[in-house]
Every structure is written in structure tokens, then in C-alpha cells.
XYZ file of C-alpha atoms in Angstrom:
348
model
C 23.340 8.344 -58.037
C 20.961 9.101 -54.882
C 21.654 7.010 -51.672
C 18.798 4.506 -51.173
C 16.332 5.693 -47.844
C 17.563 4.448 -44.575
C 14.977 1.480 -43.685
C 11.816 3.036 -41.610
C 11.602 2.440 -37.659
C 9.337 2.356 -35.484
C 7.904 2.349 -31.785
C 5.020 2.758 -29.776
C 3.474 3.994 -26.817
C 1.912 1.691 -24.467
C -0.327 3.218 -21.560
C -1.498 0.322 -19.576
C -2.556 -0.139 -15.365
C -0.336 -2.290 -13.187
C -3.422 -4.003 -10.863
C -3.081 -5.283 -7.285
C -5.524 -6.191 -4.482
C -6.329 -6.008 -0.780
C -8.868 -7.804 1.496
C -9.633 -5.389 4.662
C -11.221 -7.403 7.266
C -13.020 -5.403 9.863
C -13.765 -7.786 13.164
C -16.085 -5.706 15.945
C -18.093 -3.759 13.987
C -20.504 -3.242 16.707
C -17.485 -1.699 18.990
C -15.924 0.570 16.217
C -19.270 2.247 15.527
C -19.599 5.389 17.606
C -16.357 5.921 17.809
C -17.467 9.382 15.887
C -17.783 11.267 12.642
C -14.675 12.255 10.630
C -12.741 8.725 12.980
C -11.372 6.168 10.594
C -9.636 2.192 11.324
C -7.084 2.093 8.791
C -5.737 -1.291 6.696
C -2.456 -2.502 6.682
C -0.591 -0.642 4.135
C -0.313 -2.877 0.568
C 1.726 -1.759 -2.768
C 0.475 -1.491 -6.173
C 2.178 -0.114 -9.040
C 5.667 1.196 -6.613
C 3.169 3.414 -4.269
C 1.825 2.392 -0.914
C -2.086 2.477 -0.545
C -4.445 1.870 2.646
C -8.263 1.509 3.177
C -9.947 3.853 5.384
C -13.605 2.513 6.976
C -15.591 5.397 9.016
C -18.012 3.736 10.876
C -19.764 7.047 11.404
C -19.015 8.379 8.228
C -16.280 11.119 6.927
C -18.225 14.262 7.218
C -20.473 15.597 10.370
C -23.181 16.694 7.274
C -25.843 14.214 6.330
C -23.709 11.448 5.503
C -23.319 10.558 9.572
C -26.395 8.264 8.372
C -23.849 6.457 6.603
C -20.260 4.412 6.457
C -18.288 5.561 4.755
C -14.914 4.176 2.935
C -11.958 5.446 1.079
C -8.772 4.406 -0.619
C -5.355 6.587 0.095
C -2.399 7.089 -1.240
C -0.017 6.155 2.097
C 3.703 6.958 0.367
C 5.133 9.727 -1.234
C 3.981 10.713 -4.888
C 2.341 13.839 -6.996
C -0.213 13.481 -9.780
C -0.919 9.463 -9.187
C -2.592 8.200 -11.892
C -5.398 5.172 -10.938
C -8.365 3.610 -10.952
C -9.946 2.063 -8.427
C -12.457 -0.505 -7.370
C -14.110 -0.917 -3.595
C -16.105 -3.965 -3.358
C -18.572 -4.722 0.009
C -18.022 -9.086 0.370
C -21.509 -10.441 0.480
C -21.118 -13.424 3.203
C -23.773 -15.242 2.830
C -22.505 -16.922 -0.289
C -24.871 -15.467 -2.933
C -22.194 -13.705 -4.887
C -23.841 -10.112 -4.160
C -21.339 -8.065 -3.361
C -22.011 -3.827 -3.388
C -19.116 -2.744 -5.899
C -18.157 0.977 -6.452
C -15.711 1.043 -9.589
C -14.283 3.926 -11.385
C -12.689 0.937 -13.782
C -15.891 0.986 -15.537
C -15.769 4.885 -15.976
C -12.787 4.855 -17.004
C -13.529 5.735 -21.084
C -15.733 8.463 -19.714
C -13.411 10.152 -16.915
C -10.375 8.926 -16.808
C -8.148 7.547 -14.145
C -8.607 9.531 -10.922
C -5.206 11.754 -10.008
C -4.171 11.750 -6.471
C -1.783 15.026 -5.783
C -0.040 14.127 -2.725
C 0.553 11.397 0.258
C -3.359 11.343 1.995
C -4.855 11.902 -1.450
C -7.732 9.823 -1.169
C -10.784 8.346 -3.623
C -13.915 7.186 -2.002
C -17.310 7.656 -0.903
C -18.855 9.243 1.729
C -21.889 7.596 1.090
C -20.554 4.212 0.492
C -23.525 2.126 3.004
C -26.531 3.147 4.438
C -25.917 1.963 8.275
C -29.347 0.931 9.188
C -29.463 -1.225 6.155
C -25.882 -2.634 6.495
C -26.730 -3.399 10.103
C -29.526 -6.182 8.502
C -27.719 -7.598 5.511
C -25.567 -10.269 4.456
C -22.541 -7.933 4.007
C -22.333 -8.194 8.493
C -21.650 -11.659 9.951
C -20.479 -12.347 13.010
C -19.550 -8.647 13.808
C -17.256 -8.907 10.935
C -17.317 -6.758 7.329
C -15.308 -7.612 4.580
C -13.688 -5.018 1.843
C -11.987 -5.508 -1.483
C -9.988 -3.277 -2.317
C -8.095 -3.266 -6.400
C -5.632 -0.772 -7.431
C -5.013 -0.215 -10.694
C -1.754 2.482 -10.977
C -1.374 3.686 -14.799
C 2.034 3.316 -16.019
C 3.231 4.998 -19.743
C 6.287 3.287 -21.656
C 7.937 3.493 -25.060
C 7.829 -0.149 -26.894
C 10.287 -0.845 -29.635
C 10.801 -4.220 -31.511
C 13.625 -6.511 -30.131
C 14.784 -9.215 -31.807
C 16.046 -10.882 -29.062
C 15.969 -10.696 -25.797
C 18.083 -12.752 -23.178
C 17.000 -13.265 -19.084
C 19.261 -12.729 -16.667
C 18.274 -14.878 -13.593
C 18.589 -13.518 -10.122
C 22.035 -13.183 -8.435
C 23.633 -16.326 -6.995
C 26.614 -14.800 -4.709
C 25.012 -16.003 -1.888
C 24.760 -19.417 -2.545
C 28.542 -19.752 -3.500
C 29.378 -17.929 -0.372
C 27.160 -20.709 1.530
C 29.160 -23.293 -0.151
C 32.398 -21.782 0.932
C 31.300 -21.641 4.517
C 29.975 -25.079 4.328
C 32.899 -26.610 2.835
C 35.310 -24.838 4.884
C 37.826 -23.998 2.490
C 40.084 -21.626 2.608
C 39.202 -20.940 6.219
C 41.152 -18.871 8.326
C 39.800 -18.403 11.485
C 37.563 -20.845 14.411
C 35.228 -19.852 16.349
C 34.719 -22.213 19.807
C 31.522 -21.884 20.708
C 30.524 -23.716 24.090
C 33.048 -26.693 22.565
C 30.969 -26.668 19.326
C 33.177 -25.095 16.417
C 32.710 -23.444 13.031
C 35.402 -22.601 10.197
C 35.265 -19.261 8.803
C 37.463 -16.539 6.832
C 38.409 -13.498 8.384
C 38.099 -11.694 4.904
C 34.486 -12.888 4.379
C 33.331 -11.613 8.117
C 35.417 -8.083 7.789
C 33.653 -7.132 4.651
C 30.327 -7.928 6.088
C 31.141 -6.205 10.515
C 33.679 -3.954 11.338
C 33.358 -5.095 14.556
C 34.734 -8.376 13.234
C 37.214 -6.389 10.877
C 38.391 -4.481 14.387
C 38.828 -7.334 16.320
C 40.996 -9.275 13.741
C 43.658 -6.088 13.403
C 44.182 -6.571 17.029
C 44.629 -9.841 17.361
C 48.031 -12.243 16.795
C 48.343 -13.362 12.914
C 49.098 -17.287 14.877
C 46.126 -16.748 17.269
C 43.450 -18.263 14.778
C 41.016 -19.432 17.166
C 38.453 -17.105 19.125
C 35.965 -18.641 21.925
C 32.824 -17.171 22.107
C 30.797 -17.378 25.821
C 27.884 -14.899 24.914
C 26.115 -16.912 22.523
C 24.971 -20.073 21.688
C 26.272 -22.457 18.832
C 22.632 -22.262 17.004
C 22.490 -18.694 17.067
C 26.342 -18.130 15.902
C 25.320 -20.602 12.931
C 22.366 -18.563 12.493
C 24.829 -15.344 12.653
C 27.415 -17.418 10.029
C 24.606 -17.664 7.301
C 23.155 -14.548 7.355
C 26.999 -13.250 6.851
C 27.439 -15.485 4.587
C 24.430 -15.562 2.420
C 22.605 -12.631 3.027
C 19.512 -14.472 4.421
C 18.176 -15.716 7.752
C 18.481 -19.549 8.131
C 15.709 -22.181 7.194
C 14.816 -22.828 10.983
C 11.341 -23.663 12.250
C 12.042 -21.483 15.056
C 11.711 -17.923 12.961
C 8.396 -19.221 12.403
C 6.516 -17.545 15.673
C 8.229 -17.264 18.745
C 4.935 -18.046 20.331
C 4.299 -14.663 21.726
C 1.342 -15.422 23.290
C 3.283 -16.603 26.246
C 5.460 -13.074 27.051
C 8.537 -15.080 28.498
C 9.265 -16.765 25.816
C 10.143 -13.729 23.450
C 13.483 -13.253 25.052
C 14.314 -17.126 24.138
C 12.998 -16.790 20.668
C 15.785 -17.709 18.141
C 14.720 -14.072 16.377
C 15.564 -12.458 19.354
C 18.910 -13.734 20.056
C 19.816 -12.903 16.473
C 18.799 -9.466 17.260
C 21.309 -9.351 19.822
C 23.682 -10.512 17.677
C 23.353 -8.356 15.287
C 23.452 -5.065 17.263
C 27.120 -7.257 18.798
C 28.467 -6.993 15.644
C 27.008 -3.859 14.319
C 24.869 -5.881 11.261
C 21.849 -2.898 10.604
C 20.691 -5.252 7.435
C 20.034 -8.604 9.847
C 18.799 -5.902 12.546
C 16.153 -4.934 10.469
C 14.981 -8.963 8.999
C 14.930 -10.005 13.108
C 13.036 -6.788 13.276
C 10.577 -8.195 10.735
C 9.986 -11.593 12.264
C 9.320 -10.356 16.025
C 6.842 -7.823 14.474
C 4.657 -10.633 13.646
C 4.313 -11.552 16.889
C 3.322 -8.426 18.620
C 0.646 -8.800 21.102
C -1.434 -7.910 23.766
C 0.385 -10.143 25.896
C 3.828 -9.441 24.290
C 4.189 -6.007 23.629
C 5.699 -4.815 26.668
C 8.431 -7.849 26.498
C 9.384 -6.986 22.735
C 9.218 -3.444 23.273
C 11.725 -3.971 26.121
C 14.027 -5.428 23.555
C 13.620 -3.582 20.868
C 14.709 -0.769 23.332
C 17.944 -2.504 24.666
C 19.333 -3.845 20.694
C 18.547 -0.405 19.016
C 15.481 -1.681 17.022
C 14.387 1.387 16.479
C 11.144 0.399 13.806
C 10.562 -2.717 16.148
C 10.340 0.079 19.124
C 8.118 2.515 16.845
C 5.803 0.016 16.099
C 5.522 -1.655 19.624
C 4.590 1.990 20.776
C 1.978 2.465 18.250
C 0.596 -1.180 19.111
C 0.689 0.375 22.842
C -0.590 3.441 21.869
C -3.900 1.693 19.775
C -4.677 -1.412 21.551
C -3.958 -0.859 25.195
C -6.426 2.020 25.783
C -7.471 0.853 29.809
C -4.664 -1.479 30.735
C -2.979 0.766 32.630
C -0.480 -1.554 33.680
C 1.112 -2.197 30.273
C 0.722 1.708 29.317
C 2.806 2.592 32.862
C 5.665 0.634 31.754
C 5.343 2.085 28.269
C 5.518 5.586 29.458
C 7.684 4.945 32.247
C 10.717 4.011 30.176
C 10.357 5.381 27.211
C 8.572 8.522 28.352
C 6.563 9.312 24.842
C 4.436 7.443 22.074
């Protein structure tokens, strides 16, 4: 007797866009325009769909031909990639409330053309004619010296879909907070730190398998000599050191909020800078880089020189890059700031 047929499967293709959006706000219009054809001010970079992207504005348009008449603005692929499949929307912010923005879309050609492919990092979609300049100089997309551009992604994305019965959600890992625990609760603890009379209860295990300057330092020492005074660094900063170690993320203090740059003696006392210390102490490249992260913010005219200083001395080498290209972009005249640039660190 036959064997009944197997039951029938089944599965599908799904071809969809992952979508994400960036605001480009351009302040000094009037001072970036002559600045000359084929010259571009570049957005922050944003991600969509795993790739980086970044707007490009020419004031005096991409191309010496006729389109020096107009601005002109494009959308590039700023990370690595080949054959980058998306559409893409550029949208001109009306400011005066009305709701009339000037939109160029390729979303809405999509059905006719296709998503646009972009072959390699500097690809870039666009238009050379995106304004006419005389008329942008008169309308409601210019107010107060300041242009607005939208900017959507939309990265297409192919995956096989199959039926599942069930599914079950894992929920994001939770070491950290038991490690936190431990530290907070002390036990277990092998080893106190004395710092300036305050102390703190750790394990020697916990702080070896994070520094091996901390692993080093415990194979040398006495198994009875369980207490270590530190003179280097201050109780909130150690604590700050402790979490990090501990749970993998900087504390909860106001002080990572800003370190007030705007006043260039401060950034030394900033609690994100004495972490930074601390890290490059105990060799920590992971709490390097997040201490990296927070002083970045607060890069400034008035600050640069002071963070690139210690960026320099603690080994921050992105923190240093980006000071230099800060330096390099906004100090153009202040010859002062650009001496002490070159002076000790002899390129940008």
C-alpha cells in the first residue's frame, strides 16, 4: 500500500525597506555661500538599515556647469557597502508654518524605477538642481540665516518567512545588574580599597577579569595584605571606576551630563575626564572609549585645545582625531588655538 504524501510546506519571500530619518540644520547660510562650486558642509553621519548615510548641501552647487545658479543637495552612503539598495526622500522645511515644503522623492518612483543602487562608500543620490538660489534667497524655506533639510532613508532588506508556531523573547542580558548587586552588597569581597579614608569592598576575581593591571598587581602582592590605599584618585571617581567594572556602564551621575565646556578650565575637573584617566591607569579601552563619547559632546571653540590636550596625554586616540578635525574646520583665523594644535601634535 503507497505511503500517504508528506504534508505540503511552505515559505515566502518578503522584500520590504527598513526607513530612518535625519533633520540637517544649516545655520549661516549667508556665510557658507561662496565658499565655491563643487564645496559641500556635510551632516552628522546617521544609520539606517546597518549603513551610515550623510547629507551633503553645496551652496554653490556640485558642478562648475550651469547648475552654479543653483544649491544643490545630495544623500551619501558614508560606511562601507557594494550594490546598496534604497530609496530616498529630500525634503526643503518650509518655516513659515504653511506646510509647503519642496520634496524630491524617489519613494514615489519606486514601481517605475526601482530603488536606486549605490556601488561603493561616497555613492551618492541627489540633485544638482535641487533650489534655484535667487529664489531660495526670498522664500519661506530661509529664516533667520537658517535652512532646514529632511532627509528619509529607506534601505531594502530581502528575507525568507516561514510559519512559526511559537515563538519565545529572550529579554536583554542581565549580568550586569547581578554583578552591581554583588558589589553593592559586598559579599564575598576580598579585597579594600582606602581611598582618601573613604573605602569600598571589592573581589580581586571580579577586577582581574575586567584589568590586567589589577590582575598584575594582585600576583604581586601578600595573600594577608587585603587592603590597597589609593592617593591618585578620588573616592567619586574610584566608585565611578567600581561600576563601570562591575556593570559594564558609566554611573547615573549628573556630572556626565556636560562638563560645562564653555568655561576651558573646567574640562580637566569634569567627572568624564577623571574617568578617562582612570581608565588609561588601569588599561580599560571599553570605558576609554564611553569617556571618549561624553567629552566629545562638549567640544568647543573655547574647549578644544583643553580636551585635545587630554585626549593626547590618556591615549584617546578618536577623542584626539576628532578634536583635530574640530581644529582643523572651525578655527580657520585663530591662530592662537591652531599654534598649539600644530605645535604639539605637529599634523591634522
Amino acid at each position: 500500500m503507497p505511503s500517504p504524501l508528506g504534508s505540503p510546506t511552505s515559505s515566502r519571500s518578503v522584500t520590504q525597506t527598513v526607513n530612518g530619518s535625519h533633520r540637517f540644520t544649516i545655520k549661516g547660510y549667508s556665510l557658507a555661500k561662496g565658499m565655491g562650486v563643487g564645496k559641500h558642509i556635510a551632516s552628522e553621519s546617521f544609520t539606517v538599515g546597518g549603513y551610515q548615510w550623510a547629507i551633503y548641501f553645496y551652496p554653490d552647487g556640485k558642478n562648475p556647469e550651469d547648475h552654479s545658479t543653483y544649491v544643490s543637495v545630495f544623500v551619501a552612503l558614508a560606511s562601507e557597502g557594494t550594490d546598496v539598495r534604497a530609496l530616498f526622500e529630500l525634503t526643503l522645511l518650509d518655516q513659515s508654518g504653511k506646510g509647503k515644503h519642496k520634496v524630491h522623492s524617489h519613494f514615489d518612483r519606486a514601481l517605475e524605477s526601482g530603488p536606486y543602487t549605490l556601488k561603493y562608500r561616497g555613492s551618492m543620490w541627489g540633485y544638482k538642481r535641487f533650489f534655484r538660489r535667487a529664489m531660495l534667497e526670498t522664500s519661506d524655506f530661509l529664516k533667520d540665516d537658517c535652512l532646514k533639510i529632511n532627509c528619509t532613508v529607506g534601505v531594502v532588506v530581502s528575507e525568507t518567512d516561514c510559519p512559526r508556531l511559537h515563538s519565545i523573547q529572550v529579554p536583554e542580558s542581565d549580568i550586569g545588574s547581578h554583578f552591581g548587586i554583588l558589589l553593592e552588597n559586598e559579599e564575598g569581597s576580598d579585597i579594600t580599597f582606602n581611598v582618601f579614608g573613604e573605602k569600598f569592598h571589592a573581589h580581586k576575581l571580579v577586577l582581574a577579569a575586567r584589568s590586567p593591571v589589577f590582575e598584575a598587581e594582585f600576583s604581586d602582592r601578600m595573600e594577608d595584605d587585603n587592603e590597597i590605599v589609593v592617593t591618585d584618585m578620588e573616592p567619586k571617581v574610584f566608585k565611578a571606576l567600581l561600576h563601570f567594572i562591575y556593570r559594564d556602564s558609566l554611573i547615573d551621575d549628573e556630572e556626565f551630563v556636560g562638563t560645562s565646556s564653555s568655561s576651558m578650565p573646567s574640562v580637566s575637573d569634569a567627572l568624564a575626564a577623571k574617568l578617562l584617566a582612570a581608565a588609561d591607569k588601569y588599561d580599560l579601552p571599553r570605558l576609554r572609549l564611553m569617556c571618549e563619547s561624553v567629552l566629545c559632546k562638549d567640544i568647543s571653540v573655547n574647549s578644544v585645545a583643553n580636551i585635545l590636550a587630554l585626549a593626547d596625554r590618556h591615549y584617546a586616540m578618536d577623542l584626539k582625531s576628532v578634536c583635530l578635525k574640530f581644529a582643523a574646520e572651525n578655527l580657520v583665523g585663530k591662530f592662537s588655538v591652531l599654534f598649539f594644535c600644530f605645535s604639539k601634535f605637529y599634523v591634522i
